[in-house]
PDB file of C-alpha atoms in Angstrom:
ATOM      1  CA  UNK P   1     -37.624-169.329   1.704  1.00 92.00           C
ATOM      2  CA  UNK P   2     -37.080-173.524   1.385  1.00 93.00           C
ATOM      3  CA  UNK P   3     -36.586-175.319  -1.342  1.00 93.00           C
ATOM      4  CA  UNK P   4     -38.009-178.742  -1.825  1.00 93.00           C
ATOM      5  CA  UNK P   5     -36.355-180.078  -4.955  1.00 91.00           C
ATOM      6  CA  UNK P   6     -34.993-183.279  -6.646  1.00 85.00           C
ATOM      7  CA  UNK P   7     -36.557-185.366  -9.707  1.00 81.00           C
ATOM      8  CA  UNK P   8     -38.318-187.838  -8.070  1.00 71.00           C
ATOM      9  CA  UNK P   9     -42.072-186.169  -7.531  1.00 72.00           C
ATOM     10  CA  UNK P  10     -43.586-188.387  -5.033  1.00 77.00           C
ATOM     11  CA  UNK P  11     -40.494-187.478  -2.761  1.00 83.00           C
ATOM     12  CA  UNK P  12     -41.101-183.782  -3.062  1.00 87.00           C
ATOM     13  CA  UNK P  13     -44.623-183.801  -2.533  1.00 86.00           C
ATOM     14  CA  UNK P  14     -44.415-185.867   0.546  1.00 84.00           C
ATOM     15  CA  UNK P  15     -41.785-183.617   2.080  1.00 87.00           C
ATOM     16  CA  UNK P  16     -43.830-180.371   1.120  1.00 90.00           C
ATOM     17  CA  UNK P  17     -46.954-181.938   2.867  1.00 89.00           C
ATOM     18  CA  UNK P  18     -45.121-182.918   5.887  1.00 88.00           C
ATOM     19  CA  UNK P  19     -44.546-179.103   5.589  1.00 91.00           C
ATOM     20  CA  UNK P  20     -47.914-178.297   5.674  1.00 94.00           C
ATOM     21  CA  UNK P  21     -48.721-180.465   8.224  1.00 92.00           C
ATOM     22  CA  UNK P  22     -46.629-179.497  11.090  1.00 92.00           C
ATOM     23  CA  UNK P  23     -47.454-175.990   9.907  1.00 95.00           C
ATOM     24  CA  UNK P  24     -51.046-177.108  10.486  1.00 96.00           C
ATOM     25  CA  UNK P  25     -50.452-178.991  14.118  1.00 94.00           C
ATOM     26  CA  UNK P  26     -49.042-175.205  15.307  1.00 95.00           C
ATOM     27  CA  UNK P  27     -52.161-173.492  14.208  1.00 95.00           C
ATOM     28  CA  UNK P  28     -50.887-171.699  11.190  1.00 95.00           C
ATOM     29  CA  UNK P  29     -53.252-171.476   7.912  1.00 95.00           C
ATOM     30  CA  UNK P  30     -51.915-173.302   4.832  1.00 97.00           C
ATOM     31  CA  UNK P  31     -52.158-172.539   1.205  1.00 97.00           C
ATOM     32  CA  UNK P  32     -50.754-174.476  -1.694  1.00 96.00           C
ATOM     33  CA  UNK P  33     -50.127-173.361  -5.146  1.00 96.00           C
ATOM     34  CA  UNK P  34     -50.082-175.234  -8.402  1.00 94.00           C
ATOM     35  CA  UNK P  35     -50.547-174.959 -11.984  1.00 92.00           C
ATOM     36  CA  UNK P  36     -54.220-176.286 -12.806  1.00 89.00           C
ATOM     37  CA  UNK P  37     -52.191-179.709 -14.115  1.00 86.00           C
ATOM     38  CA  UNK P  38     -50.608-180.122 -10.846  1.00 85.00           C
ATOM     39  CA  UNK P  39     -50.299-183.146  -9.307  1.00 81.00           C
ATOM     40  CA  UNK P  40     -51.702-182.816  -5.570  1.00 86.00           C
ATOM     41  CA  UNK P  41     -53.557-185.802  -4.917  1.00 84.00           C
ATOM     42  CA  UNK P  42     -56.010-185.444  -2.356  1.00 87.00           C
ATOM     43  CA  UNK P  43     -56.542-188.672  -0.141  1.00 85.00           C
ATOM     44  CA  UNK P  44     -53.007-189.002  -0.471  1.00 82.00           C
ATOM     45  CA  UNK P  45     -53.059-185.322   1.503  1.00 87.00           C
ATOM     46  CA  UNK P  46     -55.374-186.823   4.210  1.00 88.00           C
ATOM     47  CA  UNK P  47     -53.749-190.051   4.125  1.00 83.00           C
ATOM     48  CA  UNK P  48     -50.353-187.863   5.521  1.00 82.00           C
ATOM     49  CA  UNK P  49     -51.950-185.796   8.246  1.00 87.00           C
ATOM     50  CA  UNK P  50     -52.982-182.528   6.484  1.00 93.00           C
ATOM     51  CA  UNK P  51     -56.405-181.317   7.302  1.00 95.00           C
ATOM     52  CA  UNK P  52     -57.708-180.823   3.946  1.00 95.00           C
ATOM     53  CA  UNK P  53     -60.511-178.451   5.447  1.00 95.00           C
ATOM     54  CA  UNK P  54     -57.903-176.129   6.484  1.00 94.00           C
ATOM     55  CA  UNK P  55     -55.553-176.192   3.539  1.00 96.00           C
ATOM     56  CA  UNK P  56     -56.334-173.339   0.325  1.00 96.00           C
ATOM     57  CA  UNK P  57     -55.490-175.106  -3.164  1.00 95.00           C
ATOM     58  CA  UNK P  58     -55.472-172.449  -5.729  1.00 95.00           C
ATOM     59  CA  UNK P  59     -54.792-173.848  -9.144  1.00 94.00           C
ATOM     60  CA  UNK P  60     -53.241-171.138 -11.216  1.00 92.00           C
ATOM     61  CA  UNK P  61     -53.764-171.119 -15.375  1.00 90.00           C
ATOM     62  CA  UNK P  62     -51.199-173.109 -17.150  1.00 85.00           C
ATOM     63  CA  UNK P  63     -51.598-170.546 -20.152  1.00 86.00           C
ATOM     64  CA  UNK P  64     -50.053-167.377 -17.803  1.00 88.00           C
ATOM     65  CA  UNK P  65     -47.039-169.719 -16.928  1.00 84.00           C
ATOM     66  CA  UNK P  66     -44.599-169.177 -13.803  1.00 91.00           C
ATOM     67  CA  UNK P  67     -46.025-165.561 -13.161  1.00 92.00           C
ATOM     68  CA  UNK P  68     -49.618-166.987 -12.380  1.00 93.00           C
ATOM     69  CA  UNK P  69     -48.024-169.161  -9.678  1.00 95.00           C
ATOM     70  CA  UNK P  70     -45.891-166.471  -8.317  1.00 94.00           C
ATOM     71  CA  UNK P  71     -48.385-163.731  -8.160  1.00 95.00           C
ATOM     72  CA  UNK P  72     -50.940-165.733  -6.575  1.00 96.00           C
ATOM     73  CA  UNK P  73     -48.249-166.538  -3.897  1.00 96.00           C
ATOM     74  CA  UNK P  74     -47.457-162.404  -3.682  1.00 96.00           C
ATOM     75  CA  UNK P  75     -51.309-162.534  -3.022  1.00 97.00           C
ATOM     76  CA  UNK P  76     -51.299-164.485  -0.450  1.00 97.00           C
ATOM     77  CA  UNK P  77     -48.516-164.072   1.178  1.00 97.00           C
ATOM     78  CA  UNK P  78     -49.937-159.872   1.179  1.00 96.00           C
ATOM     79  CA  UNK P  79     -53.016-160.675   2.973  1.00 96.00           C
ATOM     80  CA  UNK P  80     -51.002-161.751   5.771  1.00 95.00           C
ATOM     81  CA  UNK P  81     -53.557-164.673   6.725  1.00 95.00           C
ATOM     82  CA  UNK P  82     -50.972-167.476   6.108  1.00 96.00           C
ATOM     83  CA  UNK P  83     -48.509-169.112   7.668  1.00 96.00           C
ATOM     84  CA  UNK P  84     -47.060-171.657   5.127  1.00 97.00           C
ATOM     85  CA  UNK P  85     -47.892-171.125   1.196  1.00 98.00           C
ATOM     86  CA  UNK P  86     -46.194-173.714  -0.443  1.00 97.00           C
ATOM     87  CA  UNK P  87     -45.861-173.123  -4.552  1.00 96.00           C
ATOM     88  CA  UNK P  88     -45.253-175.789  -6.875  1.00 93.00           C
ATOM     89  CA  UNK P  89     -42.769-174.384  -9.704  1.00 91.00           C
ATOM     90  CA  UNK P  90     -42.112-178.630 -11.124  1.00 87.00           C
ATOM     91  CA  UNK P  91     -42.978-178.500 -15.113  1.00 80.00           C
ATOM     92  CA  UNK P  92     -42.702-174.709 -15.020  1.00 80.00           C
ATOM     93  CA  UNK P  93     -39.612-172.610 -16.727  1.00 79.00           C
ATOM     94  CA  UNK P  94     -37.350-170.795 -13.815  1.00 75.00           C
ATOM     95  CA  UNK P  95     -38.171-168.003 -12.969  1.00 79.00           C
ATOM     96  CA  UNK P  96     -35.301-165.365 -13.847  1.00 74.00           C
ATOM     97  CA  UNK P  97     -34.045-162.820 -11.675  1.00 74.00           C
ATOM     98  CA  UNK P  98     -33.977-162.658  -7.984  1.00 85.00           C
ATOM     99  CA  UNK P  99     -36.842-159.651  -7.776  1.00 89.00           C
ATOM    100  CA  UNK P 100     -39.929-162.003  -7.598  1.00 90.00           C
ATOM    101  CA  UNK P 101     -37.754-163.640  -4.168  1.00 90.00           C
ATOM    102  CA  UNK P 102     -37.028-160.629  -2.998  1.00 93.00           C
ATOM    103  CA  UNK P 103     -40.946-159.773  -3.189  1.00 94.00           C
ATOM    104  CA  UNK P 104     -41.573-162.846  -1.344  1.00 95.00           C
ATOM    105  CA  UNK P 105     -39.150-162.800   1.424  1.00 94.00           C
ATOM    106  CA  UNK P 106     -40.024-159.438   2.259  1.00 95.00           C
ATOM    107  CA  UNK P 107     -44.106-160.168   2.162  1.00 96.00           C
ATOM    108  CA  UNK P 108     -43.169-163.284   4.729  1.00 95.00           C
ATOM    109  CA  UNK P 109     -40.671-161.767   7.019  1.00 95.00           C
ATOM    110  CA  UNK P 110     -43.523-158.468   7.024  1.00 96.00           C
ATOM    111  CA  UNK P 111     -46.765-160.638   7.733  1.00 95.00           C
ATOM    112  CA  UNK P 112     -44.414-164.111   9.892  1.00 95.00           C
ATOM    113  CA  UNK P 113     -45.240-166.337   7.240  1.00 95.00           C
ATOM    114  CA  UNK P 114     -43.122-169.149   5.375  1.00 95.00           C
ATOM    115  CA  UNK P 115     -42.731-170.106   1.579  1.00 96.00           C
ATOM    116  CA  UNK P 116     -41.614-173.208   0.481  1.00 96.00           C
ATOM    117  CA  UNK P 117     -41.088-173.629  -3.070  1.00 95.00           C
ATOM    118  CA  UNK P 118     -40.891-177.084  -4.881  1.00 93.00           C
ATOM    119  CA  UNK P 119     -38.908-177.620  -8.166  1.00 91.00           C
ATOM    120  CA  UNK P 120     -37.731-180.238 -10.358  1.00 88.00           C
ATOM    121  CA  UNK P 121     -33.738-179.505 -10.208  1.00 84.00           C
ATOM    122  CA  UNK P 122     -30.734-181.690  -9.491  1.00 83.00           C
ATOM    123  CA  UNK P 123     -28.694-182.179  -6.292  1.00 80.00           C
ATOM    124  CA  UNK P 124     -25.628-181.078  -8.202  1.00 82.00           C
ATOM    125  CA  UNK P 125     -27.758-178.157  -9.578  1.00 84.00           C
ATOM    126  CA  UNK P 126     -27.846-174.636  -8.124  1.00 81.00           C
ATOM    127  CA  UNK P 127     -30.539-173.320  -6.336  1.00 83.00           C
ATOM    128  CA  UNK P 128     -33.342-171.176  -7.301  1.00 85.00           C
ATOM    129  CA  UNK P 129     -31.104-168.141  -5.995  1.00 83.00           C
ATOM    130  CA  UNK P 130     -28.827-166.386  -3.365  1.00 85.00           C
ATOM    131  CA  UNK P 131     -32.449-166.290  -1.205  1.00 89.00           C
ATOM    132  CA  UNK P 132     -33.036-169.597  -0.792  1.00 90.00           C
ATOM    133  CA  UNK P 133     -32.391-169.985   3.213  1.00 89.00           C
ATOM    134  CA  UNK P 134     -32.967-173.570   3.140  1.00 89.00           C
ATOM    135  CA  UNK P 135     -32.624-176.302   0.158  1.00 91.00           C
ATOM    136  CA  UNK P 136     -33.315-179.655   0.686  1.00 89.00           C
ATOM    137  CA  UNK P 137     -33.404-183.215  -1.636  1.00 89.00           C
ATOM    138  CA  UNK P 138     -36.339-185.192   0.266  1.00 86.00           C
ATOM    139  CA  UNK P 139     -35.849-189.332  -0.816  1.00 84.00           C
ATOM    140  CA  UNK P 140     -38.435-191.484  -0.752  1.00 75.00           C
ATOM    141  CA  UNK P 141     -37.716-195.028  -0.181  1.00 73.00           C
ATOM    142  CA  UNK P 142     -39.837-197.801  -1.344  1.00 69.00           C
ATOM    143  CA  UNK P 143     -42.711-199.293   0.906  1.00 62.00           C
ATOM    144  CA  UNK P 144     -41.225-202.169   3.398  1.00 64.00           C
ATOM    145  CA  UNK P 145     -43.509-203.866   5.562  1.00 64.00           C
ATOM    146  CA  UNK P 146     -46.497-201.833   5.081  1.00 65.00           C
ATOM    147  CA  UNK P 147     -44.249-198.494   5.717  1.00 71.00           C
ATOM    148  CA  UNK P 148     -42.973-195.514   3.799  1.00 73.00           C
ATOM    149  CA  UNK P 149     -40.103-193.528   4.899  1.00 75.00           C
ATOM    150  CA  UNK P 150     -38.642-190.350   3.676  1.00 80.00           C
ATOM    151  CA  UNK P 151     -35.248-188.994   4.244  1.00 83.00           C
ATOM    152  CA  UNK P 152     -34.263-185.713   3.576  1.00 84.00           C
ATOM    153  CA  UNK P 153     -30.560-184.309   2.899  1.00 84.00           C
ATOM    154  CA  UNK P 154     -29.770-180.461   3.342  1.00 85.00           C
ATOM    155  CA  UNK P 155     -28.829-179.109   0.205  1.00 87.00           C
ATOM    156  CA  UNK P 156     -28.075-175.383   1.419  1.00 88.00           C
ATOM    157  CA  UNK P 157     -28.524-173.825   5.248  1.00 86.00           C
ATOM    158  CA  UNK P 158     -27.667-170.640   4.861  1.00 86.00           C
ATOM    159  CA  UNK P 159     -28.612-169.855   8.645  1.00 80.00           C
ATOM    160  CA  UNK P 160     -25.644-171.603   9.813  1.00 76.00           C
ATOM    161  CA  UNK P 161     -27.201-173.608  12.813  1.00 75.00           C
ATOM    162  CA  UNK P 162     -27.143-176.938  12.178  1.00 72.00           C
ATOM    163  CA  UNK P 163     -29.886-178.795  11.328  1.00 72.00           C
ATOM    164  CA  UNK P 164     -31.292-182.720  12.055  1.00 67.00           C
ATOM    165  CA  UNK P 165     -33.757-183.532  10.025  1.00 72.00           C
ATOM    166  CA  UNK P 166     -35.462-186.856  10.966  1.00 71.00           C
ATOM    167  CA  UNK P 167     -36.503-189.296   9.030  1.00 66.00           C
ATOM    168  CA  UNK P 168     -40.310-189.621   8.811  1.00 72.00           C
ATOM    169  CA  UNK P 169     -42.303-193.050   8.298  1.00 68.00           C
ATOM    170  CA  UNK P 170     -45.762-193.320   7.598  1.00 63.00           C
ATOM    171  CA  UNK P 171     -48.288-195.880   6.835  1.00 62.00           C
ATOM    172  CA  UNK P 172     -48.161-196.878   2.404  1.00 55.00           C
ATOM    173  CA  UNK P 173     -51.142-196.320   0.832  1.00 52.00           C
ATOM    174  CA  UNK P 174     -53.376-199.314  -0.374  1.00 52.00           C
ATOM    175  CA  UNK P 175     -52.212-201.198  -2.844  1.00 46.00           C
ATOM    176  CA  UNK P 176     -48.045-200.349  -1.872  1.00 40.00           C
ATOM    177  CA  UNK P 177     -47.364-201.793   0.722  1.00 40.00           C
ATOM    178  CA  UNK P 178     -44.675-204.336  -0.425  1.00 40.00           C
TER     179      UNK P 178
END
């Protein structure tokens, strides 16, 4: 399980669809999950590589909080047809206890799949739990010469291999370029 988190949402978005689109480029099917207020944005997708054709967006009830958004994952995750299922918890409550990760691990280790989980806490905060593998803080800096770049700093890497992540640099949408 990864954890995309930090305040800044543009940042965490970017890094999750980066995610989803090297998940993509190896021929894995992609899901994303959201409350129905979420904030995925489309041509923004596209504009970042994801094939929206191949990507599922399931927008789960706002009124069912955190378990809608959980369950649908369990769902997914079940079938065993994904790869990546990416589930954004930002503007939701924690979830408490470590049985819903458990669930999930064990439904991605059983069917090869990967979750990636996006919240709204601190670098200085903990993670969502002791099953987190991977925790990172993506930062987005602002547009320079018609570019975007994200950097991304490893919060937790509990695999003990170390890890480069590279910095990624992509074109700024209309209207941002600087």
């Amino acid at each position: 399980m990864i954890e995309v988190s930090g305040r800044v949402s543009p940042a965490r978005l970017s890094a999750a669809a980066s995610l989803v689109r090297r998940a993509q480029l190896e021929g894995e099917t992609t899901a994303w999950i959201q409350p129905s207020t979420g904030g995925l944005f489309p041509p923004d997708l596209a504009a970042a590589g994801v094939d929206l054709e191949a990507l599922v967006v399931i927008h789960a009830p706002i009124d069912r909080g955190v378990q809608a958004l959980l369950q649908a994952a369990e769902w997914l995750l079940r079938s065993g047809a994904y790869g990546l299922v990416v589930v954004d918890l930002c503007g939701q409550r924690s979830p408490r206890g470590d049985a819903w990760q458990a669930r999930l691990c064990a439904l991605a280790r059983q069917h090869q799949s990967r979750v990636v989980v996006i919240t709204q806490s601190d670098d200085h905060e903990g993670s969502l739990g002791p099953l987190v593998g991977l925790r990172v803080a993506p930062r987005r800096s602002p547009p320079h010469v018609g570019l975007c770049r994200l950097d991304v700093q490893i919060l937790k890497n509990k695999s003990g291999a170390p890890l480069t992540i590279r910095p990624e640099s992509w074109r700024a949408p209309t209207g941002l370029e600087g």
